[in-house]
XYZ file of C-alpha atoms in Angstrom:
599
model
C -43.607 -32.672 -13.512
C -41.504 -30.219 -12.353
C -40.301 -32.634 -9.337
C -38.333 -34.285 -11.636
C -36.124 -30.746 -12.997
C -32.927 -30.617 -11.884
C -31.709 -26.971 -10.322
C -29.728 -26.337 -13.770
C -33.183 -26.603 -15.498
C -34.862 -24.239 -12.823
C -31.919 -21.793 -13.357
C -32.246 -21.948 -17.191
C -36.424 -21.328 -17.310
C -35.865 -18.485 -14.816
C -33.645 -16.968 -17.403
C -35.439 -17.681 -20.032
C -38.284 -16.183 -18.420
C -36.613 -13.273 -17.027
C -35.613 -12.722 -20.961
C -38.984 -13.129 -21.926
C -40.372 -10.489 -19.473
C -38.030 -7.907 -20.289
C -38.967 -8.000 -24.071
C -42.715 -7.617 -22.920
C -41.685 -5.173 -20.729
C -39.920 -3.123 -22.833
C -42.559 -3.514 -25.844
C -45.023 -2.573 -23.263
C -43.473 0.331 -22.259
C -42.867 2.146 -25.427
C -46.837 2.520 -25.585
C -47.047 3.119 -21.645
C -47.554 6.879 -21.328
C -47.087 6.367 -17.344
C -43.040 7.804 -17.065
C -43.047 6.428 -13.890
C -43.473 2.937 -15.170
C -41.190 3.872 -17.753
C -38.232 4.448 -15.530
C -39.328 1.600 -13.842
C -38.969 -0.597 -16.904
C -35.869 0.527 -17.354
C -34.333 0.489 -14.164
C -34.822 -3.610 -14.356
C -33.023 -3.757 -17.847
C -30.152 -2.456 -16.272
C -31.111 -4.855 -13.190
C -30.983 -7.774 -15.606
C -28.156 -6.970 -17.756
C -25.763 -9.192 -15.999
C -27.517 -12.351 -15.762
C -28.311 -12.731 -19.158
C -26.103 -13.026 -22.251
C -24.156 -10.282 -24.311
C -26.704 -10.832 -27.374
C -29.682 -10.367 -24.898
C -28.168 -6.812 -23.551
C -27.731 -5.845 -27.116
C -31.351 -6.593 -27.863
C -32.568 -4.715 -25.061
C -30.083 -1.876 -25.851
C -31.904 -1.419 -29.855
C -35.200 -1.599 -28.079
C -34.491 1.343 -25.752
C -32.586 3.161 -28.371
C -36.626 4.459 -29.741
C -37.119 5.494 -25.755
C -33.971 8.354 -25.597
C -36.260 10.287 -28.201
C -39.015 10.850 -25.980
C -39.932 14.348 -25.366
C -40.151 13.902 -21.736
C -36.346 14.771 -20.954
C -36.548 12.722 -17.711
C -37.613 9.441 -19.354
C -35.185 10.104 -22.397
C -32.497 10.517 -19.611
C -33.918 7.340 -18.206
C -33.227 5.428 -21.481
C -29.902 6.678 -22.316
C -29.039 5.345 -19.149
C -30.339 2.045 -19.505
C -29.300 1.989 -23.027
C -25.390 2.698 -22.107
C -25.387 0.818 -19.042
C -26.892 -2.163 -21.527
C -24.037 -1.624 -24.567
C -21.461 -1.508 -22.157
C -22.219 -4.835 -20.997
C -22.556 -6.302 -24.077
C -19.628 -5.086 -25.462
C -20.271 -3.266 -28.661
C -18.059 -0.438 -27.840
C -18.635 0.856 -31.182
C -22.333 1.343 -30.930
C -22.179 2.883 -27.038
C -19.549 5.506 -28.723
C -21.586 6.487 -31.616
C -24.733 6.748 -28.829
C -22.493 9.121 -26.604
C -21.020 11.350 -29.350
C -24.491 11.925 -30.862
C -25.616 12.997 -27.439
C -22.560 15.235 -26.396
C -22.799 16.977 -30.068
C -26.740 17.548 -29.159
C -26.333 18.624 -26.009
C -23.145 20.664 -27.310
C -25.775 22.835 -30.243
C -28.655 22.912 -27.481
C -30.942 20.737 -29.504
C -31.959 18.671 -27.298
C -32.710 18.397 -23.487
C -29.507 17.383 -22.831
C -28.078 20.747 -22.836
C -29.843 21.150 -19.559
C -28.650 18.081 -17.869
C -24.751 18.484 -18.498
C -24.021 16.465 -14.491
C -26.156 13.355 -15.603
C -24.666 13.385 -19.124
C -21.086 13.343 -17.796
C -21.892 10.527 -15.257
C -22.922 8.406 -18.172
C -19.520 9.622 -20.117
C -17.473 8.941 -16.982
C -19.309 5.506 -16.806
C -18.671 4.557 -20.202
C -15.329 5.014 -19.970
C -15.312 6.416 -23.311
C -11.387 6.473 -24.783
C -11.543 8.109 -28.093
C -9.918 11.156 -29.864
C -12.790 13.235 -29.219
C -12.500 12.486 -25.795
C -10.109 15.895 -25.044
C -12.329 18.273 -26.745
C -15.803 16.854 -24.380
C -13.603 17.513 -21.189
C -12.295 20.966 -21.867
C -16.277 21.359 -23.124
C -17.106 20.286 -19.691
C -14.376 22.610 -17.929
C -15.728 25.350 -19.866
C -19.137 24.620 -18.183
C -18.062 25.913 -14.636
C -20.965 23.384 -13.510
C -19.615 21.549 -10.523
C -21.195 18.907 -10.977
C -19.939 17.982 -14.459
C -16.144 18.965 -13.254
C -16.440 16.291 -10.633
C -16.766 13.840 -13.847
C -14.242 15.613 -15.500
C -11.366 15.246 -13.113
C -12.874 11.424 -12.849
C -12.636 10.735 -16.525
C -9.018 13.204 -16.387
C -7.259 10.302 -13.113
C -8.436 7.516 -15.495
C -6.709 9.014 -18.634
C -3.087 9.358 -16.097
C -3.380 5.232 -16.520
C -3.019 4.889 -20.265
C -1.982 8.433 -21.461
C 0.003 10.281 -18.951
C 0.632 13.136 -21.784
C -2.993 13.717 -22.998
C -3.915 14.115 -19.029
C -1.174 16.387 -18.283
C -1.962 18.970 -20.731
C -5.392 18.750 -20.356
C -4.582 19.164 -16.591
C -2.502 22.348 -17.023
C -5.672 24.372 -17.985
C -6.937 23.694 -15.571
C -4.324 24.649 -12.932
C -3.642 27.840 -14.940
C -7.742 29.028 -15.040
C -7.582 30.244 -11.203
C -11.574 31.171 -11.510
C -11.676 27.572 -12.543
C -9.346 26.593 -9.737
C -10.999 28.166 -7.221
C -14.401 26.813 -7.840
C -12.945 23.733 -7.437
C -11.147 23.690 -4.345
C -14.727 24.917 -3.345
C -16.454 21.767 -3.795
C -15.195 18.466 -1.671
C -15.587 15.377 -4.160
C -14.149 17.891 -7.212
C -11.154 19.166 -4.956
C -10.387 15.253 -4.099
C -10.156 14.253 -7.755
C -8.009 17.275 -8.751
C -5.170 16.560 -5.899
C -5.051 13.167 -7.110
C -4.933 13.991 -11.045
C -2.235 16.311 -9.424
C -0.552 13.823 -7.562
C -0.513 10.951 -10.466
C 0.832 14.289 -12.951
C 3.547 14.754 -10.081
C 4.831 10.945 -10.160
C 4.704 11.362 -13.930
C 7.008 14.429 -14.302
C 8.043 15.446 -10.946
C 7.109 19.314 -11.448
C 7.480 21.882 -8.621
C 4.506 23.410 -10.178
C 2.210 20.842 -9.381
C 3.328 20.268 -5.821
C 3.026 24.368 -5.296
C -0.539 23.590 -6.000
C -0.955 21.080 -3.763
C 0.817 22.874 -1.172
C -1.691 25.162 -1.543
C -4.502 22.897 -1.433
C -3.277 21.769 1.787
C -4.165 25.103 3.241
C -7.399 26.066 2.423
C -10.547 24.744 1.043
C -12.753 21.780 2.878
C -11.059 19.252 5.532
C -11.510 16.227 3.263
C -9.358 18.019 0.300
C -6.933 19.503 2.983
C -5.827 16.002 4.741
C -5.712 14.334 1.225
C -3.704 16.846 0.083
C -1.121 17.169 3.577
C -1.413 12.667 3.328
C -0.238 12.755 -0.314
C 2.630 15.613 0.527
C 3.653 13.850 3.563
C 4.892 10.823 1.318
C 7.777 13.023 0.253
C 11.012 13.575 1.334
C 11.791 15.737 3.913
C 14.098 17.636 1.432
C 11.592 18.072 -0.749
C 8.811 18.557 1.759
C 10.906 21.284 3.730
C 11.538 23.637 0.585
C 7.677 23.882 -0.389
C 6.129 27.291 -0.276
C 5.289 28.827 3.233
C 1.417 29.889 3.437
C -0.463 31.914 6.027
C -1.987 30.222 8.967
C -4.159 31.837 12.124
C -3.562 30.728 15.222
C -6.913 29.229 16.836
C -5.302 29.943 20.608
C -4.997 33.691 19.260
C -7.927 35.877 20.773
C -7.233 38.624 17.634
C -9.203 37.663 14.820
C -6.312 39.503 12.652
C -3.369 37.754 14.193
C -1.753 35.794 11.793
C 1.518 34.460 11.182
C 3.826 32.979 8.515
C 4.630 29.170 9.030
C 6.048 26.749 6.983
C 4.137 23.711 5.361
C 5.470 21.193 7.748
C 4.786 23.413 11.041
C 1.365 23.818 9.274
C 0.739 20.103 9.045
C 1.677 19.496 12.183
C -0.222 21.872 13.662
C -3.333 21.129 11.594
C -3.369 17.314 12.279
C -2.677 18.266 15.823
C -5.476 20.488 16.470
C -7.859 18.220 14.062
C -6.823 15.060 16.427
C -7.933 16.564 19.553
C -11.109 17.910 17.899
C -12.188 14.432 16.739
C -11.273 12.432 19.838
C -13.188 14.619 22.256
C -16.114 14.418 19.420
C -15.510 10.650 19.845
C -15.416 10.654 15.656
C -13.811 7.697 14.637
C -13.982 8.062 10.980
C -12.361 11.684 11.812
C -9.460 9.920 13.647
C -8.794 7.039 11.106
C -8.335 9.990 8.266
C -6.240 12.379 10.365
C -4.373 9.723 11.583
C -3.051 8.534 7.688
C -2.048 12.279 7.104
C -0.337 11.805 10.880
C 1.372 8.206 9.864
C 2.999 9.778 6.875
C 4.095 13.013 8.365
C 5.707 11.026 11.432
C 7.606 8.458 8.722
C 8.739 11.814 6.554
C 10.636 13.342 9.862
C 11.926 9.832 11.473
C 13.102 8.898 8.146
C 14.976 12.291 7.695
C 15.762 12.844 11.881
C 16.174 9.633 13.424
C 13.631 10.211 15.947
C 10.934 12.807 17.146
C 13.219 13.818 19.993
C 15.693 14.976 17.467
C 13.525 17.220 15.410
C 15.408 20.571 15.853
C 17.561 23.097 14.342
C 14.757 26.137 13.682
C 12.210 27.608 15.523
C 9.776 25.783 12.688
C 10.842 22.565 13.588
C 10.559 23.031 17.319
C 6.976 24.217 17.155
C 7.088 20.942 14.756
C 8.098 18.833 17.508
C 5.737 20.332 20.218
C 2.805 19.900 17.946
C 4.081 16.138 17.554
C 4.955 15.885 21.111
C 0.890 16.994 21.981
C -0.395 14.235 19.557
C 1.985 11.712 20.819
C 0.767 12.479 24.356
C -2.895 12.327 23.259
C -1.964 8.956 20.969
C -0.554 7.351 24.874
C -3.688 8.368 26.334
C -5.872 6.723 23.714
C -5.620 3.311 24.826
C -9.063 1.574 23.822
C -11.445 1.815 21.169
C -14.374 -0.294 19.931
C -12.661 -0.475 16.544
C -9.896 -2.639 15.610
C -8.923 -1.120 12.779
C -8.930 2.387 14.572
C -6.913 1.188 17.751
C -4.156 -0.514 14.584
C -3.954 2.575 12.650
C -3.606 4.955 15.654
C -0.814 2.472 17.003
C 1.041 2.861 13.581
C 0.737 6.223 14.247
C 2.681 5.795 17.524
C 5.092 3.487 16.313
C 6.250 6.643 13.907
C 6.133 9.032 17.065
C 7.925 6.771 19.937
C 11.346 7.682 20.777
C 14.065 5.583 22.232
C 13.293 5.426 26.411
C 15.014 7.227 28.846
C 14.598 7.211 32.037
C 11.756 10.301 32.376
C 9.961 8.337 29.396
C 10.837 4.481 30.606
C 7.468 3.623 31.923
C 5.783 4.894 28.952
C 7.602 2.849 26.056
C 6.968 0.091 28.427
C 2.959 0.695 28.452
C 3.474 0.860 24.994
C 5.178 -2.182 24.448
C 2.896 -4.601 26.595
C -0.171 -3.461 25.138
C 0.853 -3.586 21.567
C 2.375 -7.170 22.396
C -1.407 -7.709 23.925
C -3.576 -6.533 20.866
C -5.378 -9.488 19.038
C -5.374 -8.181 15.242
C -6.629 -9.943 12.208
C -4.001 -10.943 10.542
C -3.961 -8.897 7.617
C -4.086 -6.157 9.704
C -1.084 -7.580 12.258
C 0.669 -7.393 9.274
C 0.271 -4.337 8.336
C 1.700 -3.395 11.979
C 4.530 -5.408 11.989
C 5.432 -3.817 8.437
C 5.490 -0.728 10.107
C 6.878 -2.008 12.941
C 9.671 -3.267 11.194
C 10.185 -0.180 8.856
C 10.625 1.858 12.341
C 13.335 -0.263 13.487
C 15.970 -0.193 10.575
C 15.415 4.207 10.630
C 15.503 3.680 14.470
C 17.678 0.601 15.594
C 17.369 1.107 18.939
C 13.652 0.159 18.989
C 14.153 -3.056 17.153
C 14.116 -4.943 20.364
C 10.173 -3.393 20.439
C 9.462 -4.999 17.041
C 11.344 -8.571 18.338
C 9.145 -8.720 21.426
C 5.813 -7.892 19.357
C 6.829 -9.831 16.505
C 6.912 -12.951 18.652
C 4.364 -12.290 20.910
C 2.325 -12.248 17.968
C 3.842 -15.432 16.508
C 2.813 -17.156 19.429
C -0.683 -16.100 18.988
C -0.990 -16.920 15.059
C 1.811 -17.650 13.060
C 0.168 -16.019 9.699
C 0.630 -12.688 11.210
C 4.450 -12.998 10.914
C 5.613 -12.275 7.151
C 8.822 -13.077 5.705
C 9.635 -9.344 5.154
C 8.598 -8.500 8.409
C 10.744 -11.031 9.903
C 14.018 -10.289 7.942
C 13.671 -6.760 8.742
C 12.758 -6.479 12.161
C 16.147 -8.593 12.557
C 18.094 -6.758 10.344
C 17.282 -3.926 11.770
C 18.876 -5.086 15.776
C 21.543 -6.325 13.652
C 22.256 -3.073 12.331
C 23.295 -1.956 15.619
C 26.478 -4.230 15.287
C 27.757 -4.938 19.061
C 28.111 -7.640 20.446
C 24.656 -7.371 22.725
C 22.360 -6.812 20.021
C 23.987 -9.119 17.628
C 23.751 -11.813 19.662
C 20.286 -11.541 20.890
C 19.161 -11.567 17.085
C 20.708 -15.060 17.121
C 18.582 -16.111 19.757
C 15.547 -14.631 18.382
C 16.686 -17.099 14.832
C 17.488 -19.936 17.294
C 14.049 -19.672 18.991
C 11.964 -19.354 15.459
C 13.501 -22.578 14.741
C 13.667 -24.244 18.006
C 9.012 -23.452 17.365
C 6.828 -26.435 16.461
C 2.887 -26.665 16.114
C 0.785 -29.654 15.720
C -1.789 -27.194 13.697
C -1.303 -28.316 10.384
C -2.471 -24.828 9.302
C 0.591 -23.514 9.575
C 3.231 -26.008 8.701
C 3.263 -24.107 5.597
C 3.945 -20.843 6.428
C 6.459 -21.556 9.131
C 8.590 -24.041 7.157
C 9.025 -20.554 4.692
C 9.675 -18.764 7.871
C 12.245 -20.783 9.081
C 13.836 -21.087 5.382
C 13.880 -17.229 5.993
C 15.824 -17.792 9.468
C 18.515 -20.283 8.123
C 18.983 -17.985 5.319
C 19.521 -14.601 7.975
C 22.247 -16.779 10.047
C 24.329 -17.074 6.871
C 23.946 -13.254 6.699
C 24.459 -12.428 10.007
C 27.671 -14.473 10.462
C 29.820 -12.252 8.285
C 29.580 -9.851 11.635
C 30.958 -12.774 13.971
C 33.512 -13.934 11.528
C 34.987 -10.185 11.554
C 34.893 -10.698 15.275
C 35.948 -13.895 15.674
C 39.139 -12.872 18.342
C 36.067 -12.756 20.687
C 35.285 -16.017 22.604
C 31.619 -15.445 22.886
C 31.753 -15.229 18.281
C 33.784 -18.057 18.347
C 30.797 -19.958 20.307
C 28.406 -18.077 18.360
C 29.833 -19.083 14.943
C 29.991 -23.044 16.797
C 26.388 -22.317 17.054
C 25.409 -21.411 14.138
C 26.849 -24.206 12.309
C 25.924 -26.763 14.042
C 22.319 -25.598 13.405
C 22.730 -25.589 9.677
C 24.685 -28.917 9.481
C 21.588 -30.305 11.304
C 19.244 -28.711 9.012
C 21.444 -29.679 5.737
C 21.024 -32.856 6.726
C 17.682 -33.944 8.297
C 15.064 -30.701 7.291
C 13.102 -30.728 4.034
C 14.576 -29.953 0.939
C 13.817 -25.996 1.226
C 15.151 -26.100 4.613
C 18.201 -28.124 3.159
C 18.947 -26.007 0.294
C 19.112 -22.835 2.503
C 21.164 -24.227 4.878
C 23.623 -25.456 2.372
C 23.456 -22.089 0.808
C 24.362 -20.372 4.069
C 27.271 -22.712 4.688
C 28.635 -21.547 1.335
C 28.352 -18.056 2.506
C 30.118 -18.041 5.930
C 32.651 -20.305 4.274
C 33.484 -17.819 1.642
C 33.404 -14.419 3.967
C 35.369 -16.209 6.585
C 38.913 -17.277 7.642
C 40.419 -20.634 8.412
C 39.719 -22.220 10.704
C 35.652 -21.228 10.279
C 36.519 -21.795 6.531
C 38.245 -24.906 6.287
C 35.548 -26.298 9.022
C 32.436 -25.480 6.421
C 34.187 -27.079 3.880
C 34.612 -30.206 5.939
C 31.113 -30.455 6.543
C 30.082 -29.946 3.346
C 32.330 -32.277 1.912
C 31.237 -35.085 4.828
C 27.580 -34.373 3.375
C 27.980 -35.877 0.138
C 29.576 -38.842 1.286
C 27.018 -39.625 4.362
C 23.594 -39.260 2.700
C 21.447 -42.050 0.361
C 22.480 -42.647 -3.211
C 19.165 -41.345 -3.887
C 19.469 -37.946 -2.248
C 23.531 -37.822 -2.901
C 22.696 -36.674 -7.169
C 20.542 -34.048 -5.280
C 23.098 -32.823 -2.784
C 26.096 -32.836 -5.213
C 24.313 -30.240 -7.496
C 24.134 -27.665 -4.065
C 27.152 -28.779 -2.572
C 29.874 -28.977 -5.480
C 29.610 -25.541 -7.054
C 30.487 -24.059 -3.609
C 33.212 -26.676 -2.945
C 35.096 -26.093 -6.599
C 35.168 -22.684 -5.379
C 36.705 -23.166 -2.226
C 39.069 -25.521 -3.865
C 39.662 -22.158 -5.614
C 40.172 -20.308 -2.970
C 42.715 -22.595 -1.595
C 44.635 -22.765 -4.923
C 45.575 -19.063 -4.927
C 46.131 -19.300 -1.144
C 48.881 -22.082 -2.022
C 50.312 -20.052 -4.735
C 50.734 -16.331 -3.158
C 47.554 -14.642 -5.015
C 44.827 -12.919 -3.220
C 41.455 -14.782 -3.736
C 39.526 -12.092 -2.627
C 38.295 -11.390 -6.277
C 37.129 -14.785 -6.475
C 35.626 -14.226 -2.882
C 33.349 -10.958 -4.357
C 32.595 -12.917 -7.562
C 31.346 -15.627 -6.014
C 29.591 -14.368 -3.004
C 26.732 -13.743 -4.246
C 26.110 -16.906 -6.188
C 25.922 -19.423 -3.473
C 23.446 -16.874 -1.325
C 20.628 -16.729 -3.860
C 17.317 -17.779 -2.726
C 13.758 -16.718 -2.938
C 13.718 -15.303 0.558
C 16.197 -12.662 -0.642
């Protein structure tokens, strides 16, 4: 008979089944005096709690409820497990709160065996998720325990309160940083250092107090690796004003042969020199999951200073800094030489790294940027993670305009290779950024990195797609870009540029798609209003021939793009004719006919 079931009817009478055994199960084991079996029993309630139904958890939850009175504290334990794991699923929030109060207040007299298992009873608590008003009063209880294992759940259940009550955290936070026994035993432990920085860190985005950063400043110094690079990745997102007026702490010198020389540095010479010296350690251990960590703490620290300096060469001004730059000069150096790996995601994050730390070339350091640029433009990334590059790529070149011809040559080289791991945002800004340079060379050679983008076709349907919004992107860029050639227009090489330029988006305003169209119209409007006659009174030409040249069918379609930005113009004209200035109407209405979702 059962050829004739369908694979629905299988599914249901294994449920039903399944449902079945648990019940016998459970039944069975409340008379079992084997504790191993017990557990056992349990263990596949919990198993089975998300393949069956919300009523069916509830029913196993009332039939384990009998278990958490044993008098074996191990297969109690077992049950309140099971039995919170089980109300949780099911949703009756009420009932799992009731459960977890009754056992905190036991535990909290010393009536029961709970008492001595204060770690498991705040992994079920920090589980549960429990959000309640007696919530406070069981985490300073825990605190109070000085049991490292049930401060590890504390901090846990302390980051998840930041989310919905940043107030309730904080103050609940602040005895903690104030007990420094209680401090102390914390930066101790790795897992309940980790959670504190980051309650730390989310208390620090709430309320931006020096207090809090003093701590982690702190933390960055001492205490176990894991804590110490979380804490120097997290401070390394700051400013460098900010970063550079942090406390100074105590550092010894490895190099040093006297075990009492020390020195006073300050936090950024320290992070430097920490990263540095934990970079080397890990690549001669060939410890990859060592060099992905140190090299976030690395990426951050590199962005701080280029952000505030410009470049790595430029780091200078104090003896801090310089022994700053040295240490960053020793990783870059050790970055170069670390040229392969086994692991993409390694060789990507390290090159991030570098992308932070490369200065502009000159001629001792020529051959070098050049290494750097032909292998990065070889790499074959996922694209997610090509992205990711590009992103940072990108971010480099408008701090450091001068290397935005490294992010063009990348960009595309990647482009070629899969057209997914161009974004829009990395696109826009990697231009922007060589545009930002604003001569005549640079300028210019964005154009032909636009021209080429669109000038790209595929027969890979894959990608149509993505690189029709891509080249929407590029016809919306040449109506920024043209403000820069319309200043210069005395020049003949703008004047050809600006010929260029429109000619490309009178082609596309006529024969692309209607995104295509629609940003190529919107960029005429643009040059037409930030430029003089002639370039102006050409643009309006053409976008007056476009409504009289296209279908009936498409001209409702155009007149609703095109009109608004000829009454304007019209405008424009008027006050021209009559003495006024029509730049206020040029400012007001700038902005209207450049609106698109690329922007």
């Amino acid at each position: 008979m059962t050829k004739y079931l369908h694979k629905a009817d299988y599914q249901l009478i294994d449920t039903v089944l399944q449902h079945i055994l648990v019940l016998v199960y459970l039944k069975c084991g409340i008379l079992n005096d084997d504790n191993k079996v017990v557990n056992l029993i349990h263990l596949f309630c919990v198993h089975c709690a998300n393949s069956v139904s919300q009523e069916q958890c509830a029913a196993y939850a009332n039939q384990l409820l009998a278990e958490t009175e044993q008098t074996y504290s191990a297969r109690a334990l077992s049950a309140l497990k099971a039995s919170c794991v089980l109300l949780k699923v099911s949703g009756n929030n009420n009932a799992l709160k009731d459960l977890l109060l009754r056992s905190v207040n036991d535990a909290k007299t010393g009536s029961s065996y709970l008492s001595s298992c204060l770690p498991e009873l705040f992994c079920i608590l920090h589980y549960s998720n429990l959000d309640c008003a007696e919530l406070d009063d069981i985490i300073t209880w825990g605190f109070s325990s000085q049991d490292v294992g049930v401060l590890r759940h504390c901090l846990g259940m302390l980051l998840s309160l930041f989310e919905v009550d940043p107030t309730r955290a904080q103050r609940l936070l602040g005895s903690v940083l104030n007990d420094q026994a209680l401090a102390k035993l914390i930066s101790e432990d790795g897992i309940a250092s980790v959670c504190s920085i980051r309650c730390c860190w989310a208390l620090y985005k709430a309320t931006k107090s020096a207090n809090v950063l003093t701590y982690l400043a702190s933390m960055a110094c001492q205490g176990v690796v894991a804590s110490r690079m979380l804490a120097m990745e997290l401070l390394s997102l700051l400013p460098y004003e900010v970063l550079s007026t942090l406390p100074s702490t105590t550092s010894t010198n490895k190099d040093s042969r006297a075990a009492d020389w020390r020195r006073a540095v300050g936090l950024t010479q320290s992070i430097a020199e920490t990263v540095r010296d934990w970079l080397l350690a890990y690549k001669n251990q060939n410890d990859n999951v060592g060099l992905m960590a140190v090299a976030r703490v690395l990426i951050n620290l590199a962005q701080c200073l280029t952000t505030h300096f410009g470049s790595r060469n430029r780091i200078d001004g104090s003896a801090e800094l310089q022994a700053t730059q040295q240490a960053l000069n020793t990783i870059y150096t050790t970055l170069v030489a670390f040229k392969t790996s086994n692991s993409v995601y390694l060789q990507s994050t390290l090159l991030k790294a570098s992308i932070w730390l490369v200065d502009p070339p000159t001629a001792e350091t020529q051959s070098v940027y050049v290494d750097l640029v032909r292998r990065t433009r070889e790499l074959r990334l996922p694209v997610e993670v090509a992205d990711e590059v590009l992103q940072q790529l990108a971010g480099r070149a408008l701090k450091t305009p001068t290397l935005a011809y490294f992010a063009m040559e990348v960009m595309w080289a990647w482009f070629l290779q899969n057209p997914m791991k161009v974004s829009v945002n990395a696109l826009l800004s990697t231009w922007k950024a060589c545009f930002a340079l604003r001569d005549m060379v640079n300028c210019s050679a964005v154009v032909d990195s636009v021209f080429r983008f669109l000038d790209f076709s595929t027969p890979n349907e894959e990608f149509h797609k993505h690189l029709a919004l891509l080249k929407c992107a590029a016809y919306w860029f040449l109506g920024e870009c043209c403000e820069f050639f319309a200043m210069a227009d005395g020049l003949l090489e703008c004047r050809q540029i600006i010929q260029s330029i429109l000619l490309r988006l009178q082609k596309a305003a006529v024969l692309g798609d209607w995104e295509v169209r629609r940003e190529a119209i919107r960029s005429l409007g643009k040059i037409a209003l930030v430029s003089e006659d002639p370039i102006r009174i050409c643009v309006y030409e053409m976008l007056q021939n476009l409504t009289k040249m296209v279908s009936s069918e498409d001209a409702e379609v155009y007149n609703d793009l095109v009109e608004p930005i000829l009454d304007v113009l019209d405008d424009v004209y008027e006050a021209i004719e009559n003495d006024e200035d029509p730049t206020p109407i040029l400012k007001s209405e700038a902005a209207l006919f450049h609106q698109s979702v690329i922007n």
